[in-house]
Amino acid sequence: MGSNNWTKKTVKFYQNTSYAKIFLIWLLIIFIFGNIYYALTTYTSSKLIYRSLDVIQGYEGYLNTIYFSFITTTSLGYGDIAPTGFCKLFAVIEVLIGLVMNGIVIGKFVSSKNEIMLEEIYDITFNEKIDRLRQNFYYDRLNISNLIQKIEDKMITKLNDKRLEIQYINLESHVMDLKEFLAKQSQDKDFVKKLENYRAFLIVKSLGLVLERYNYLYTLLCNKKEDKTLVCRVHYLESVKESIKEISKVVSKFADDKIKKELENIELLLKNI
């Protein structure tokens, strides 16, 4: 578990770090190690040898230590300056850090195009998921509307309980799909695309239209004094109601007047069904 969290944090840092930040970190590393080399050459017996002579103190010597730090972290190594004593240890550490920084830059450069392509694919998949949710509710509404039409046209004089059960199961399945989809939206994950307000409104609107059809069917059956078991079948949508209430809590976080108005309409429909 700990290694997974470390990996996630590393990936997050890698993705959120821009080229400008990497460049600034690289300059900071050069500056820090340059100062370390200068301090060692000034206050200890460890030296940087420049053309067979110790790097002298002062402005010129400081520039030479910064120069040595630069060629070390980039792994150039011209050989004109050589470390001795503890300077060797810090040179090895700086080389390793420089190799890591170079790997990060090259990795980001190579993967930039792949990231764009993957983001486009993810956007398409995400949009297809939303369209499929809306399409499911459309078919629910269409099936209920056809059922209502047949009852009103007296093409169905005795409604089979199985018809309503199938419609109920379909609605329950589609509502659960929407609930799972929105559950991911409520989680603070870096790789979860957030739902825009206008798409949230379209989904809520589609759900509201389905509930309007169910409410009308329930009223129609009550007025026609159908079999009480059928009326109860329409009325028995408790699990669906609970799921819709949870969906409303998630969607209510969107600060949009249209969404809030539609949620109020759904809440009213749930009370009538």
mmCIF file of C-alpha atoms in Angstrom:
data_model
loop_
_atom_site.group_PDB
_atom_site.id
_atom_site.type_symbol
_atom_site.label_atom_id
_atom_site.label_comp_id
_atom_site.label_asym_id
_atom_site.label_seq_id
_atom_site.Cartn_x
_atom_site.Cartn_y
_atom_site.Cartn_z
ATOM 1 C CA MET A 1 0.000 0.000 0.000
ATOM 2 C CA GLY A 2 2.847 2.377 0.905
ATOM 3 C CA SER A 3 4.691 1.711 -2.339
ATOM 4 C CA ASN A 4 1.505 2.311 -4.341
ATOM 5 C CA ASN A 5 0.964 5.676 -2.639
ATOM 6 C CA TRP A 6 4.582 6.629 -3.319
ATOM 7 C CA THR A 7 4.179 5.629 -6.967
ATOM 8 C CA LYS A 8 0.989 7.688 -7.298
ATOM 9 C CA LYS A 9 2.654 10.724 -5.725
ATOM 10 C CA THR A 10 5.641 10.311 -8.041
ATOM 11 C CA VAL A 11 3.416 10.066 -11.125
ATOM 12 C CA LYS A 12 1.400 13.090 -9.971
ATOM 13 C CA PHE A 13 4.579 15.125 -9.438
ATOM 14 C CA TYR A 14 5.924 14.009 -12.820
ATOM 15 C CA GLN A 15 2.739 15.006 -14.640
ATOM 16 C CA ASN A 16 2.242 18.317 -12.860
ATOM 17 C CA THR A 17 5.849 19.442 -13.227
ATOM 18 C CA SER A 18 6.295 21.632 -16.293
ATOM 19 C CA TYR A 19 9.439 22.034 -18.368
ATOM 20 C CA ALA A 20 9.966 25.461 -16.808
ATOM 21 C CA LYS A 21 9.909 23.983 -13.286
ATOM 22 C CA ILE A 22 12.310 21.217 -14.306
ATOM 23 C CA PHE A 23 14.671 23.828 -15.771
ATOM 24 C CA LEU A 24 14.511 25.901 -12.563
ATOM 25 C CA ILE A 25 15.196 22.786 -10.445
ATOM 26 C CA TRP A 26 18.144 21.961 -12.688
ATOM 27 C CA LEU A 27 19.580 25.472 -12.261
ATOM 28 C CA LEU A 28 19.041 25.232 -8.505
ATOM 29 C CA ILE A 29 20.974 21.947 -8.386
ATOM 30 C CA ILE A 30 23.859 23.511 -10.328
ATOM 31 C CA PHE A 31 23.895 26.524 -7.980
ATOM 32 C CA ILE A 32 23.741 24.409 -4.776
ATOM 33 C CA PHE A 33 26.505 22.022 -5.791
ATOM 34 C CA GLY A 34 28.597 24.900 -7.143
ATOM 35 C CA ASN A 35 28.454 26.520 -3.711
ATOM 36 C CA ILE A 36 29.323 23.211 -2.050
ATOM 37 C CA TYR A 37 32.419 22.866 -4.234
ATOM 38 C CA TYR A 38 33.422 26.438 -3.498
ATOM 39 C CA ALA A 39 32.995 25.930 0.262
ATOM 40 C CA LEU A 40 35.050 22.728 0.172
ATOM 41 C CA THR A 41 37.859 24.331 -1.794
ATOM 42 C CA THR A 42 37.865 27.335 0.564
ATOM 43 C CA TYR A 43 37.577 25.728 3.999
ATOM 44 C CA THR A 44 38.858 22.126 3.581
ATOM 45 C CA SER A 45 41.730 20.254 1.996
ATOM 46 C CA SER A 46 39.377 18.996 -0.765
ATOM 47 C CA LYS A 47 40.063 20.939 -3.909
ATOM 48 C CA LEU A 48 39.071 21.390 -7.511
ATOM 49 C CA ILE A 49 42.134 21.228 -9.734
ATOM 50 C CA TYR A 50 42.063 23.581 -12.715
ATOM 51 C CA ARG A 51 44.952 23.164 -15.175
ATOM 52 C CA SER A 52 47.117 21.489 -12.521
ATOM 53 C CA LEU A 53 46.422 24.299 -10.051
ATOM 54 C CA ASP A 54 43.937 24.635 -7.203
ATOM 55 C CA VAL A 55 40.860 26.689 -7.971
ATOM 56 C CA ILE A 56 41.570 30.038 -6.387
ATOM 57 C CA GLN A 57 39.213 31.924 -4.105
ATOM 58 C CA GLY A 58 37.287 34.949 -5.238
ATOM 59 C CA TYR A 59 35.032 35.770 -8.161
ATOM 60 C CA GLU A 60 36.978 33.775 -10.769
ATOM 61 C CA GLY A 61 37.187 30.738 -8.505
ATOM 62 C CA TYR A 62 33.442 30.885 -7.775
ATOM 63 C CA LEU A 63 32.644 30.967 -11.502
ATOM 64 C CA ASN A 64 34.900 27.939 -12.026
ATOM 65 C CA THR A 65 33.006 25.951 -9.355
ATOM 66 C CA ILE A 66 29.675 26.859 -10.968
ATOM 67 C CA TYR A 67 31.105 25.887 -14.357
ATOM 68 C CA PHE A 68 32.312 22.539 -12.935
ATOM 69 C CA SER A 69 28.874 21.944 -11.415
ATOM 70 C CA PHE A 70 27.254 22.604 -14.794
ATOM 71 C CA ILE A 71 29.436 20.185 -16.776
ATOM 72 C CA THR A 72 29.060 17.583 -14.004
ATOM 73 C CA THR A 73 25.267 17.621 -13.811
ATOM 74 C CA THR A 74 25.031 17.471 -17.617
ATOM 75 C CA SER A 75 27.594 14.622 -17.708
ATOM 76 C CA LEU A 76 29.788 16.515 -20.193
ATOM 77 C CA GLY A 77 33.021 16.177 -18.247
ATOM 78 C CA TYR A 78 35.548 18.119 -20.330
ATOM 79 C CA GLY A 79 38.342 17.168 -17.960
ATOM 80 C CA ASP A 80 39.754 20.658 -17.547
ATOM 81 C CA ILE A 81 38.671 20.668 -13.870
ATOM 82 C CA ALA A 82 39.157 17.598 -11.666
ATOM 83 C CA PRO A 83 37.816 17.074 -8.111
ATOM 84 C CA THR A 84 39.801 15.762 -5.164
ATOM 85 C CA GLY A 85 38.817 14.573 -1.681
ATOM 86 C CA PHE A 86 35.165 15.087 -0.733
ATOM 87 C CA CYS A 87 34.587 16.958 -3.983
ATOM 88 C CA LYS A 88 34.685 13.577 -5.734
ATOM 89 C CA LEU A 89 31.821 12.313 -3.571
ATOM 90 C CA PHE A 90 29.627 15.314 -4.295
ATOM 91 C CA ALA A 91 30.516 15.091 -8.000
ATOM 92 C CA VAL A 92 29.261 11.487 -8.095
ATOM 93 C CA ILE A 93 26.026 12.497 -6.339
ATOM 94 C CA GLU A 94 25.518 15.385 -8.754
ATOM 95 C CA VAL A 95 26.097 13.130 -11.771
ATOM 96 C CA LEU A 96 23.418 10.729 -10.531
ATOM 97 C CA ILE A 97 20.957 13.568 -9.937
ATOM 98 C CA GLY A 98 21.778 14.977 -13.374
ATOM 99 C CA LEU A 99 21.082 11.630 -15.031
ATOM 100 C CA VAL A 100 17.695 11.466 -13.298
ATOM 101 C CA MET A 101 16.852 15.008 -14.414
ATOM 102 C CA ASN A 102 17.878 14.224 -17.979
ATOM 103 C CA GLY A 103 15.699 11.120 -17.926
ATOM 104 C CA ILE A 104 12.721 13.160 -16.732
ATOM 105 C CA VAL A 105 13.154 15.749 -19.468
ATOM 106 C CA ILE A 106 13.558 13.131 -22.208
ATOM 107 C CA GLY A 107 10.634 11.099 -20.826
ATOM 108 C CA LYS A 108 8.311 14.095 -20.764
ATOM 109 C CA PHE A 109 9.370 15.132 -24.248
ATOM 110 C CA VAL A 110 8.778 11.665 -25.730
ATOM 111 C CA SER A 111 5.504 11.077 -23.886
ATOM 112 C CA SER A 112 3.958 14.490 -24.640
ATOM 113 C CA LYS A 113 2.383 13.302 -27.884
ATOM 114 C CA ASN A 114 1.186 10.057 -26.292
ATOM 115 C CA GLU A 115 -0.419 12.004 -23.446
ATOM 116 C CA ILE A 116 -2.333 14.147 -25.934
ATOM 117 C CA MET A 117 -3.557 11.066 -27.802
ATOM 118 C CA LEU A 118 -4.560 9.277 -24.592
ATOM 119 C CA GLU A 119 -6.412 12.358 -23.362
ATOM 120 C CA GLU A 120 -8.351 12.529 -26.617
ATOM 121 C CA ILE A 121 -9.249 8.822 -26.365
ATOM 122 C CA TYR A 122 -10.305 9.290 -22.739
ATOM 123 C CA ASP A 123 -12.463 12.275 -23.699
ATOM 124 C CA ILE A 124 -14.173 10.216 -26.411
ATOM 125 C CA THR A 125 -14.798 7.324 -23.990
ATOM 126 C CA PHE A 126 -16.086 9.701 -21.330
ATOM 127 C CA ASN A 127 -18.476 11.401 -23.759
ATOM 128 C CA GLU A 128 -19.675 8.035 -25.071
ATOM 129 C CA LYS A 129 -20.452 6.968 -21.497
ATOM 130 C CA ILE A 130 -22.568 10.085 -20.950
ATOM 131 C CA ASP A 131 -24.357 9.627 -24.274
ATOM 132 C CA ARG A 132 -25.084 5.988 -23.416
ATOM 133 C CA LEU A 133 -26.570 6.983 -20.050
ATOM 134 C CA ARG A 134 -28.849 9.514 -21.734
ATOM 135 C CA GLN A 135 -29.748 7.014 -24.448
ATOM 136 C CA ASN A 136 -30.741 4.422 -21.840
ATOM 137 C CA PHE A 137 -33.116 6.889 -20.205
ATOM 138 C CA TYR A 138 -34.472 7.793 -23.634
ATOM 139 C CA TYR A 139 -35.343 4.147 -24.304
ATOM 140 C CA ASP A 140 -36.930 3.875 -20.855
ATOM 141 C CA ARG A 141 -39.096 6.879 -21.625
ATOM 142 C CA LEU A 142 -39.920 5.558 -25.080
ATOM 143 C CA ASN A 143 -40.975 2.135 -23.780
ATOM 144 C CA ILE A 144 -43.158 3.612 -21.063
ATOM 145 C CA SER A 145 -44.694 6.043 -23.564
ATOM 146 C CA ASN A 146 -45.527 3.151 -25.910
ATOM 147 C CA LEU A 147 -47.085 1.278 -23.022
ATOM 148 C CA ILE A 148 -49.139 4.336 -22.071
ATOM 149 C CA GLN A 149 -50.250 4.822 -25.671
ATOM 150 C CA LYS A 150 -51.442 1.232 -25.942
ATOM 151 C CA ILE A 151 -53.406 1.554 -22.712
ATOM 152 C CA GLU A 152 -55.026 4.795 -23.839
ATOM 153 C CA ASP A 153 -55.867 3.296 -27.245
ATOM 154 C CA LYS A 154 -57.347 0.300 -25.444
ATOM 155 C CA MET A 155 -54.969 -1.981 -27.295
ATOM 156 C CA ILE A 156 -54.180 -3.408 -23.883
ATOM 157 C CA THR A 157 -57.250 -4.038 -21.797
ATOM 158 C CA LYS A 158 -55.586 -6.142 -19.168
ATOM 159 C CA LEU A 159 -52.038 -5.087 -18.439
ATOM 160 C CA ASN A 160 -49.665 -7.941 -17.788
ATOM 161 C CA ASP A 161 -47.704 -7.549 -14.600
ATOM 162 C CA LYS A 162 -44.612 -8.805 -16.435
ATOM 163 C CA ARG A 163 -44.535 -5.737 -18.678
ATOM 164 C CA LEU A 164 -44.169 -3.373 -15.761
ATOM 165 C CA GLU A 165 -41.629 -5.612 -14.075
ATOM 166 C CA ILE A 166 -39.387 -5.505 -17.146
ATOM 167 C CA GLN A 167 -39.667 -1.714 -17.321
ATOM 168 C CA TYR A 168 -38.873 -1.445 -13.632
ATOM 169 C CA ILE A 169 -35.793 -3.684 -13.927
ATOM 170 C CA ASN A 170 -34.514 -1.669 -16.881
ATOM 171 C CA LEU A 171 -34.978 1.620 -15.059
ATOM 172 C CA GLU A 172 -33.317 0.254 -11.938
ATOM 173 C CA SER A 173 -30.314 -0.933 -13.966
ATOM 174 C CA HIS A 174 -29.910 2.393 -15.740
ATOM 175 C CA VAL A 175 -30.251 4.397 -12.533
ATOM 176 C CA MET A 176 -27.570 2.220 -10.908
ATOM 177 C CA ASP A 177 -25.269 2.860 -13.889
ATOM 178 C CA LEU A 178 -25.728 6.591 -13.412
ATOM 179 C CA LYS A 179 -25.155 6.271 -9.676
ATOM 180 C CA GLU A 180 -21.838 4.440 -10.211
ATOM 181 C CA PHE A 181 -20.771 6.973 -12.821
ATOM 182 C CA LEU A 182 -21.440 9.922 -10.508
ATOM 183 C CA ALA A 183 -19.775 8.131 -7.581
ATOM 184 C CA LYS A 184 -16.494 8.384 -9.480
ATOM 185 C CA GLN A 185 -17.126 12.092 -9.983
ATOM 186 C CA SER A 186 -17.399 12.639 -6.232
ATOM 187 C CA GLN A 187 -14.014 11.040 -5.648
ATOM 188 C CA ASP A 188 -10.964 13.280 -5.708
ATOM 189 C CA LYS A 189 -8.891 11.330 -8.214
ATOM 190 C CA ASP A 190 -6.324 12.819 -10.519
ATOM 191 C CA PHE A 191 -7.322 10.687 -13.499
ATOM 192 C CA VAL A 192 -11.075 11.186 -13.321
ATOM 193 C CA LYS A 193 -12.485 13.674 -15.821
ATOM 194 C CA LYS A 194 -14.940 16.045 -14.200
ATOM 195 C CA LEU A 195 -18.504 16.344 -15.465
ATOM 196 C CA GLU A 196 -19.360 19.717 -16.956
ATOM 197 C CA ASN A 197 -22.477 21.576 -15.835
ATOM 198 C CA TYR A 198 -24.273 21.378 -19.163
ATOM 199 C CA ARG A 199 -23.732 17.595 -19.408
ATOM 200 C CA ALA A 200 -24.913 17.142 -15.833
ATOM 201 C CA PHE A 201 -28.060 19.086 -16.706
ATOM 202 C CA LEU A 202 -28.737 16.902 -19.777
ATOM 203 C CA ILE A 203 -28.450 13.723 -17.705
ATOM 204 C CA VAL A 204 -30.703 15.066 -14.946
ATOM 205 C CA LYS A 205 -33.203 16.270 -17.557
ATOM 206 C CA SER A 206 -33.289 12.814 -19.173
ATOM 207 C CA LEU A 207 -33.936 11.197 -15.806
ATOM 208 C CA GLY A 208 -36.668 13.715 -15.023
ATOM 209 C CA LEU A 209 -38.465 12.962 -18.309
ATOM 210 C CA VAL A 210 -38.485 9.237 -17.481
ATOM 211 C CA LEU A 211 -39.971 9.894 -14.049
ATOM 212 C CA GLU A 212 -42.647 12.085 -15.623
ATOM 213 C CA ARG A 213 -43.707 9.124 -17.770
ATOM 214 C CA TYR A 214 -43.801 6.821 -14.753
ATOM 215 C CA ASN A 215 -45.823 9.366 -12.832
ATOM 216 C CA TYR A 216 -48.304 9.617 -15.709
ATOM 217 C CA LEU A 217 -48.552 5.810 -15.966
ATOM 218 C CA TYR A 218 -49.221 5.524 -12.261
ATOM 219 C CA THR A 219 -51.958 8.162 -12.490
ATOM 220 C CA LEU A 220 -53.427 6.451 -15.543
ATOM 221 C CA LEU A 221 -53.613 3.060 -13.832
ATOM 222 C CA CYS A 222 -55.175 4.581 -10.732
ATOM 223 C CA ASN A 223 -57.838 6.364 -12.809
ATOM 224 C CA LYS A 224 -58.598 3.212 -14.770
ATOM 225 C CA LYS A 225 -58.882 1.262 -11.505
ATOM 226 C CA GLU A 226 -56.512 -1.365 -12.727
ATOM 227 C CA ASP A 227 -55.495 -4.362 -10.704
ATOM 228 C CA LYS A 228 -54.068 -3.146 -7.402
ATOM 229 C CA THR A 229 -50.989 -5.303 -7.849
ATOM 230 C CA LEU A 230 -50.122 -3.352 -11.007
ATOM 231 C CA VAL A 231 -50.534 -0.038 -9.260
ATOM 232 C CA CYS A 232 -48.310 -1.301 -6.487
ATOM 233 C CA ARG A 233 -45.775 -2.471 -9.065
ATOM 234 C CA VAL A 234 -45.463 1.080 -10.390
ATOM 235 C CA HIS A 235 -45.506 2.454 -6.898
ATOM 236 C CA TYR A 236 -42.891 0.006 -5.702
ATOM 237 C CA LEU A 237 -39.776 1.849 -6.831
ATOM 238 C CA GLU A 238 -38.203 2.300 -3.428
ATOM 239 C CA SER A 239 -34.704 1.147 -4.376
ATOM 240 C CA VAL A 240 -34.810 3.342 -7.472
ATOM 241 C CA LYS A 241 -36.010 6.273 -5.382
ATOM 242 C CA GLU A 242 -33.156 5.859 -2.911
ATOM 243 C CA SER A 243 -30.612 5.720 -5.728
ATOM 244 C CA ILE A 244 -32.088 8.815 -7.346
ATOM 245 C CA LYS A 245 -31.892 10.663 -4.024
ATOM 246 C CA GLU A 246 -28.187 9.801 -3.787
ATOM 247 C CA ILE A 247 -27.725 10.933 -7.390
ATOM 248 C CA SER A 248 -29.438 14.231 -6.545
ATOM 249 C CA LYS A 249 -27.012 14.827 -3.662
ATOM 250 C CA VAL A 250 -24.037 14.463 -5.986
ATOM 251 C CA VAL A 251 -25.511 16.538 -8.806
ATOM 252 C CA SER A 252 -26.693 19.249 -6.393
ATOM 253 C CA LYS A 253 -23.037 20.226 -5.916
ATOM 254 C CA PHE A 254 -23.122 21.782 -9.366
ATOM 255 C CA ALA A 255 -23.786 25.490 -8.942
ATOM 256 C CA ASP A 256 -26.256 25.765 -11.803
ATOM 257 C CA ASP A 257 -29.799 27.148 -11.546
ATOM 258 C CA LYS A 258 -31.128 24.877 -14.317
ATOM 259 C CA ILE A 259 -29.812 21.771 -12.563
ATOM 260 C CA LYS A 260 -31.255 22.836 -9.216
ATOM 261 C CA LYS A 261 -34.634 23.532 -10.803
ATOM 262 C CA GLU A 262 -34.641 20.119 -12.484
ATOM 263 C CA LEU A 263 -33.706 18.424 -9.205
ATOM 264 C CA GLU A 264 -36.659 20.108 -7.530
ATOM 265 C CA ASN A 265 -38.900 18.729 -10.277
ATOM 266 C CA ILE A 266 -37.458 15.224 -9.772
ATOM 267 C CA GLU A 267 -38.005 15.473 -6.017
ATOM 268 C CA LEU A 268 -41.663 16.406 -6.629
ATOM 269 C CA LEU A 269 -42.117 13.484 -9.052
ATOM 270 C CA LEU A 270 -40.638 11.036 -6.553
ATOM 271 C CA LYS A 271 -43.220 12.086 -3.995
ATOM 272 C CA ASN A 272 -46.057 11.467 -6.446
ATOM 273 C CA ILE A 273 -44.904 8.069 -7.693
#
